[in-house]
């Protein structure tokens, strides 16, 4: 994986903005895009039509919510756990990862921060790390989902302050239940420190969410899942998320977490304020069977992961599978669909050097097979990943 000084990548380009595909060349220097050349549109070759033999170059995928894969979980707090999870999703096209923790004891969260930071600084693929998403422990015991209720804690600005001081810039998103005591202080602290404050695993009323927007709340995790639902006289968390443009959100499109009509409704309501995430666990890329998640037992079968009580326990998705599900389930064109896993999540998390194919952006690309939408090659910072 040596970094060559200057190189050219050419093919059919979908740039992540939703614009039509074009044939062209991307010039890369030191891992950054320095020039884009469109072929002459008068040339027949340059017309937008994609043939089945074509390879398509799209921006690397960005996952704001992912716990693990290939047997590893970021929350293991081990070097091997983090490495397996990062490299599994990188091979499936995720070149921008927000490693997501669970509701865990404080020392376990700190081990996870340590290992993600170490991967970021020491591993050749470390530049895929955007940061950490703390999903818990500051959530509602009424909506634990697959989080371990034993370790739920009240929002603690003191913990967050210490973590920010110890790992400056590493934490990029914080999920909190805004109705819990201490939520206002921690949401304000997060927002002041460049951390996206998100609601999730929450029993918040419509009014709670409206108030929390005033404190800086900007995002909602896995829309529809583990949040107070929508009623026509009590819009709940879900109603507040749908109606407020200040709040972005995310969809787990695995065919289990959401009815396809709800996914359509959320996509319509949120426009470019919704992205796809995997919420993947260590079983992603592994055989069916028994696994653990945040210390709880999980059974994986038939494409879905559940706790013993039947609660959904994350997913076994990868971003390329989520893309295929979006294109097939929602009848979107490929350029429209690509936005939800590239430009939109990059904007939500504030990763301004990622998410589109444009001059000055990182040279992170996925080459897709135009027929199957499977990943053929991945480039991270100007380096092609080694062929499998
Ligand atoms: Zn969750």
Coordinates of C-alpha atoms and ligand atoms in Angstrom, one line a residue:
X1 CA 0.0 0.0 0.0
X2 CA 2.6 2.6 -1.1
X3 CA 1.4 6.1 -1.7
X4 CA 2.4 7.2 -5.2
X5 CA 2.9 10.9 -5.8
X6 CA 0.6 11.6 -8.7
X7 CA -1.9 9.4 -10.4
X8 CA -5.0 9.3 -12.6
X9 CA -8.2 7.3 -12.1
X10 CA -10.7 7.2 -15.0
X11 CA -14.2 5.9 -15.7
X12 CA -17.8 6.7 -15.1
X13 CA -18.0 9.1 -12.2
X14 CA -20.9 9.7 -9.8
X15 CA -19.7 12.5 -7.6
X16 CA -22.0 12.1 -4.6
X17 CA -24.0 15.4 -5.0
X18 CA -26.9 13.7 -6.9
X19 CA -25.6 15.0 -10.3
X20 CA -25.7 12.8 -13.4
X21 CA -22.9 10.4 -14.0
X22 CA -20.1 11.5 -16.4
X23 CA -17.1 10.0 -18.0
X24 CA -13.9 11.6 -16.9
X25 CA -10.6 11.5 -15.1
X26 CA -9.6 12.2 -11.6
X27 CA -6.1 13.5 -10.9
X28 CA -4.8 12.7 -7.5
X29 CA -1.7 14.1 -5.7
X30 CA -0.6 13.0 -2.3
X31 CA -4.0 11.5 -1.5
X32 CA -6.0 14.5 -2.5
X33 CA -8.0 15.2 -5.7
X34 CA -6.3 18.1 -7.6
X35 CA -8.1 18.0 -10.9
X36 CA -11.3 16.7 -12.5
X37 CA -11.5 16.4 -16.2
X38 CA -14.8 15.7 -17.9
X39 CA -14.5 14.1 -21.3
X40 CA -15.9 16.2 -24.1
X41 CA -19.7 15.7 -23.9
X42 CA -19.9 15.8 -27.7
X43 CA -17.9 12.6 -27.7
X44 CA -20.3 9.7 -27.8
X45 CA -18.2 7.9 -25.1
X46 CA -18.8 10.8 -22.7
X47 CA -22.6 10.5 -22.7
X48 CA -24.0 9.7 -19.3
X49 CA -25.5 6.3 -20.1
X50 CA -23.9 3.5 -18.0
X51 CA -23.5 0.2 -19.7
X52 CA -23.5 -3.1 -17.9
X53 CA -19.8 -3.6 -18.4
X54 CA -18.9 -0.2 -16.9
X55 CA -17.3 0.3 -13.5
X56 CA -18.6 3.2 -11.6
X57 CA -16.4 5.4 -9.4
X58 CA -18.3 6.9 -6.4
X59 CA -17.0 8.6 -3.2
X60 CA -16.0 6.3 -0.4
X61 CA -18.9 5.5 1.9
X62 CA -19.4 7.2 5.3
X63 CA -21.0 5.3 8.2
X64 CA -22.0 7.4 11.2
X65 CA -23.3 4.5 13.3
X66 CA -21.4 1.2 13.3
X67 CA -20.4 -1.1 16.2
X68 CA -18.5 -3.8 14.6
X69 CA -17.9 -6.5 12.0
X70 CA -15.9 -9.6 11.1
X71 CA -16.1 -10.8 14.7
X72 CA -14.8 -7.6 16.2
X73 CA -16.6 -4.9 18.1
X74 CA -15.2 -1.4 18.8
X75 CA -16.6 -1.9 22.4
X76 CA -14.4 -4.9 23.0
X77 CA -11.8 -2.3 23.9
X78 CA -9.1 -4.4 22.2
X79 CA -6.8 -3.7 19.3
X80 CA -7.9 -6.9 17.5
X81 CA -11.6 -6.0 17.9
X82 CA -11.2 -2.5 16.5
X83 CA -9.0 -3.7 13.6
X84 CA -11.4 -6.4 12.5
X85 CA -14.4 -4.0 12.6
X86 CA -12.6 -1.2 10.7
X87 CA -11.1 -3.4 8.0
X88 CA -14.3 -5.4 7.4
X89 CA -16.2 -2.3 6.6
X90 CA -13.4 -0.7 4.6
X91 CA -13.4 -3.7 2.3
X92 CA -17.1 -3.0 1.8
X93 CA -16.5 0.6 0.8
X94 CA -16.6 2.5 4.1
X95 CA -13.7 4.9 3.9
X96 CA -15.1 7.2 6.6
X97 CA -16.1 5.5 9.9
X98 CA -17.6 6.9 13.1
X99 CA -16.9 4.0 15.5
X100 CA -19.8 3.6 17.7
X101 CA -19.8 2.6 21.4
X102 CA -22.6 1.0 23.5
X103 CA -24.0 1.5 26.9
X104 CA -21.1 0.1 28.9
X105 CA -19.2 0.7 32.2
X106 CA -17.1 3.8 32.1
X107 CA -13.8 2.0 32.0
X108 CA -14.9 0.0 29.0
X109 CA -15.9 3.1 27.1
X110 CA -12.4 4.5 27.9
X111 CA -10.7 1.4 26.5
X112 CA -12.7 1.8 23.3
X113 CA -11.7 5.5 23.0
X114 CA -8.0 4.4 23.5
X115 CA -8.1 1.7 20.9
X116 CA -9.9 3.7 18.2
X117 CA -7.5 6.6 18.7
X118 CA -4.6 4.1 18.5
X119 CA -5.9 2.6 15.2
X120 CA -6.4 6.2 13.9
X121 CA -2.8 7.1 14.6
X122 CA -0.9 3.9 14.1
X123 CA -2.6 1.7 11.5
X124 CA -2.0 2.2 7.7
X125 CA -5.8 2.5 7.3
X126 CA -6.1 4.9 10.2
X127 CA -7.2 7.8 8.0
X128 CA -10.6 6.1 7.6
X129 CA -11.4 7.0 11.2
X130 CA -13.6 10.1 11.4
X131 CA -14.1 9.6 15.1
X132 CA -16.2 8.0 17.8
X133 CA -20.0 8.1 18.3
X134 CA -20.9 7.6 22.0
X135 CA -24.2 5.8 21.8
X136 CA -24.9 5.6 25.5
X137 CA -24.6 5.3 28.4
X138 CA -26.8 8.4 28.7
X139 CA -30.0 6.9 27.4
X140 CA -33.5 6.1 28.7
X141 CA -34.1 2.9 30.6
X142 CA -37.5 2.8 28.9
X143 CA -36.0 2.4 25.4
X144 CA -32.8 0.4 25.8
X145 CA -33.2 -1.5 22.5
X146 CA -30.3 -3.9 22.6
X147 CA -28.2 -1.8 25.1
X148 CA -27.5 -3.3 28.4
X149 CA -29.8 -1.5 30.9
X150 CA -27.4 -2.3 33.8
X151 CA -25.0 0.3 32.6
X152 CA -27.3 3.1 31.7
X153 CA -26.2 6.3 33.5
X154 CA -27.5 9.8 33.9
X155 CA -25.9 12.3 31.5
X156 CA -22.6 13.3 33.0
X157 CA -21.0 16.5 31.6
X158 CA -18.0 15.7 33.9
X159 CA -17.3 12.4 32.1
X160 CA -17.6 14.0 28.7
X161 CA -15.3 16.9 29.7
X162 CA -12.6 14.4 30.8
X163 CA -12.9 12.4 27.6
X164 CA -12.7 15.5 25.4
X165 CA -9.6 16.6 27.3
X166 CA -8.0 13.2 27.0
X167 CA -8.8 12.7 23.3
X168 CA -9.3 16.1 21.7
X169 CA -11.3 15.9 18.5
X170 CA -11.9 12.2 18.7
X171 CA -15.6 12.2 19.8
X172 CA -17.8 13.4 17.0
X173 CA -21.3 12.4 18.0
X174 CA -23.1 11.8 21.4
X175 CA -26.4 10.1 21.7
X176 CA -28.4 11.1 24.7
X177 CA -32.0 10.9 25.9
X178 CA -32.9 14.7 26.1
X179 CA -35.6 14.2 28.8
X180 CA -33.1 12.8 31.4
X181 CA -31.8 15.1 34.2
X182 CA -28.4 16.6 33.1
X183 CA -29.2 16.4 29.4
X184 CA -29.2 20.1 28.8
X185 CA -25.7 20.6 30.2
X186 CA -24.2 17.7 28.2
X187 CA -25.9 18.7 25.0
X188 CA -24.6 22.3 25.3
X189 CA -21.1 21.0 26.2
X190 CA -21.1 18.6 23.2
X191 CA -22.3 21.3 20.7
X192 CA -19.6 23.7 22.0
X193 CA -16.9 21.1 21.4
X194 CA -17.8 20.2 17.8
X195 CA -19.6 17.0 18.8
X196 CA -23.0 16.4 17.1
X197 CA -25.6 16.1 19.9
X198 CA -28.1 13.3 18.9
X199 CA -31.2 12.0 20.5
X200 CA -31.9 8.3 20.7
X201 CA -33.0 5.5 22.9
X202 CA -35.3 8.1 24.3
X203 CA -38.8 8.7 25.7
X204 CA -38.7 12.4 24.8
X205 CA -42.0 14.1 24.1
X206 CA -42.4 16.5 21.1
X207 CA -41.8 19.4 23.5
X208 CA -38.7 17.8 25.0
X209 CA -37.1 17.6 21.5
X210 CA -38.2 21.2 20.7
X211 CA -36.5 22.4 23.8
X212 CA -33.4 20.3 23.1
X213 CA -33.0 21.9 19.7
X214 CA -32.6 25.2 21.5
X215 CA -29.7 23.6 23.6
X216 CA -28.0 22.4 20.4
X217 CA -29.6 19.0 19.5
X218 CA -29.0 18.3 15.8
X219 CA -29.4 14.6 15.0
X220 CA -31.5 11.6 15.9
X221 CA -30.1 8.0 15.7
X222 CA -31.9 5.2 13.9
X223 CA -35.1 7.0 13.1
X224 CA -38.1 5.2 14.3
X225 CA -36.2 2.6 16.4
X226 CA -35.9 2.9 20.2
X227 CA -37.7 6.3 20.4
X228 CA -41.1 7.4 21.5
X229 CA -43.4 6.8 18.4
X230 CA -45.7 9.0 16.4
X231 CA -49.3 9.6 17.5
X232 CA -51.6 12.1 15.8
X233 CA -52.3 13.9 19.1
X234 CA -48.9 13.2 20.7
X235 CA -46.2 13.5 18.0
X236 CA -43.5 12.1 20.3
X237 CA -39.8 11.9 19.5
X238 CA -40.5 10.6 16.0
X239 CA -42.9 13.4 15.1
X240 CA -40.5 16.0 16.4
X241 CA -37.7 14.5 14.4
X242 CA -39.8 14.4 11.2
X243 CA -41.0 18.0 11.4
X244 CA -37.9 19.8 12.5
X245 CA -35.4 20.6 9.7
X246 CA -32.7 21.3 12.3
X247 CA -32.5 17.6 13.1
X248 CA -30.9 15.2 10.7
X249 CA -31.4 11.5 11.1
X250 CA -30.4 8.0 9.9
X251 CA -32.0 4.9 8.6
X252 CA -31.1 1.2 9.1
X253 CA -32.3 -0.2 5.8
X254 CA -31.9 -3.9 6.5
X255 CA -35.5 -4.9 5.9
X256 CA -36.1 -5.5 9.6
X257 CA -35.7 -2.2 11.4
X258 CA -38.3 -0.2 9.4
X259 CA -41.3 -1.0 7.2
X260 CA -40.4 0.2 3.7
X261 CA -43.4 2.7 3.8
X262 CA -41.9 4.3 6.9
X263 CA -38.5 4.5 5.2
X264 CA -40.3 6.3 2.3
X265 CA -42.0 8.7 4.7
X266 CA -38.8 9.5 6.5
X267 CA -36.9 10.1 3.2
X268 CA -39.7 12.4 2.0
X269 CA -39.9 14.3 5.2
X270 CA -36.2 14.7 5.8
X271 CA -35.0 15.3 2.3
X272 CA -31.2 15.9 2.5
X273 CA -31.3 15.6 6.3
X274 CA -31.3 11.8 6.4
X275 CA -28.5 9.3 5.7
X276 CA -28.1 5.5 5.8
X277 CA -26.1 3.8 8.5
X278 CA -25.3 0.1 9.2
X279 CA -25.6 -0.1 13.0
X280 CA -23.6 -3.2 12.3
X281 CA -22.5 -5.6 15.0
X282 CA -19.6 -8.1 15.1
X283 CA -21.7 -10.7 13.3
X284 CA -21.6 -8.6 10.1
X285 CA -19.6 -10.7 7.6
X286 CA -19.8 -13.8 9.9
X287 CA -21.9 -17.0 9.8
X288 CA -25.3 -17.3 11.6
X289 CA -25.1 -18.2 15.2
X290 CA -24.6 -16.9 18.8
X291 CA -22.7 -13.6 19.4
X292 CA -22.6 -10.9 22.1
X293 CA -23.3 -7.2 22.0
X294 CA -22.5 -5.0 24.9
X295 CA -22.3 -8.0 27.1
X296 CA -25.8 -9.3 26.0
X297 CA -26.4 -12.5 24.1
X298 CA -27.5 -12.1 20.5
X299 CA -28.7 -14.8 18.1
X300 CA -28.1 -14.2 14.4
X301 CA -30.1 -15.9 11.6
X302 CA -32.0 -15.1 8.5
X303 CA -30.2 -11.8 8.0
X304 CA -31.2 -10.4 11.4
X305 CA -29.8 -10.2 14.9
X306 CA -32.0 -10.3 18.0
X307 CA -31.7 -10.6 21.8
X308 CA -33.4 -13.5 23.6
X309 CA -36.4 -11.2 24.2
X310 CA -36.8 -10.6 20.5
X311 CA -35.5 -7.0 20.4
X312 CA -33.5 -6.2 17.3
X313 CA -29.8 -6.1 18.1
X314 CA -28.2 -3.9 15.5
X315 CA -27.8 -5.3 12.0
X316 CA -25.4 -7.4 10.0
X317 CA -25.4 -4.8 7.2
X318 CA -22.5 -3.3 5.3
X319 CA -22.8 0.0 3.5
X320 CA -22.8 -1.5 0.0
X321 CA -25.7 -3.8 1.1
X322 CA -27.6 -0.8 2.5
X323 CA -27.1 0.9 -0.9
X324 CA -28.5 -2.0 -2.8
X325 CA -31.5 -2.2 -0.4
X326 CA -32.1 1.6 -0.9
X327 CA -31.9 1.4 -4.7
X328 CA -34.2 -1.7 -4.9
X329 CA -36.6 -0.8 -2.1
X330 CA -37.1 2.9 -2.8
X331 CA -36.8 3.0 -6.6
X332 CA -34.1 5.7 -6.5
X333 CA -31.6 6.3 -9.3
X334 CA -28.0 5.4 -8.4
X335 CA -26.8 9.1 -8.2
X336 CA -29.7 9.9 -5.9
X337 CA -29.1 6.9 -3.7
X338 CA -25.3 7.4 -3.4
X339 CA -25.9 10.8 -1.7
X340 CA -27.3 9.0 1.4
X341 CA -24.1 7.2 2.1
X342 CA -21.6 9.9 1.0
X343 CA -22.2 13.6 0.8
X344 CA -25.1 13.7 3.3
X345 CA -23.4 11.8 6.2
X346 CA -20.2 13.8 5.5
X347 CA -22.1 17.1 5.9
X348 CA -24.0 15.8 9.0
X349 CA -20.8 14.9 10.8
X350 CA -18.8 17.9 9.6
X351 CA -16.2 15.9 7.6
X352 CA -15.7 18.6 5.0
X353 CA -12.8 16.8 3.2
X354 CA -15.0 13.7 2.5
X355 CA -18.2 12.7 0.8
X356 CA -17.9 14.0 -2.8
X357 CA -15.6 13.7 -5.7
X358 CA -14.4 17.2 -6.0
X359 CA -11.1 19.1 -6.1
X360 CA -9.4 19.4 -2.7
X361 CA -11.4 16.4 -1.3
X362 CA -9.7 13.2 -0.1
X363 CA -9.1 10.6 -2.8
X364 CA -11.4 8.0 -1.2
X365 CA -13.3 6.1 -3.8
X366 CA -15.3 2.9 -4.3
X367 CA -15.4 1.3 -7.7
X368 CA -18.8 -0.4 -8.1
X369 CA -19.9 -3.0 -10.6
X370 CA -22.7 -1.2 -12.5
X371 CA -24.9 -4.4 -12.8
X372 CA -24.7 -5.8 -9.2
X373 CA -23.6 -2.7 -7.3
X374 CA -21.0 -4.8 -5.5
X375 CA -17.7 -3.3 -4.5
X376 CA -14.8 -4.1 -6.9
X377 CA -12.1 -1.9 -5.5
X378 CA -11.6 0.6 -2.7
X379 CA -9.2 3.6 -2.7
X380 CA -8.3 5.2 0.6
X381 CA -6.4 8.4 0.5
X382 CA -4.9 7.7 -2.9
X383 CA -4.0 4.1 -2.2
X384 CA -5.9 1.1 -3.7
X385 CA -6.6 -1.5 -1.1
X386 CA -4.8 -4.7 -1.7
X387 CA -6.8 -7.1 -3.9
X388 CA -8.4 -9.9 -1.8
Ligands
LIG1 ZN1 -29.0 2.2 19.0

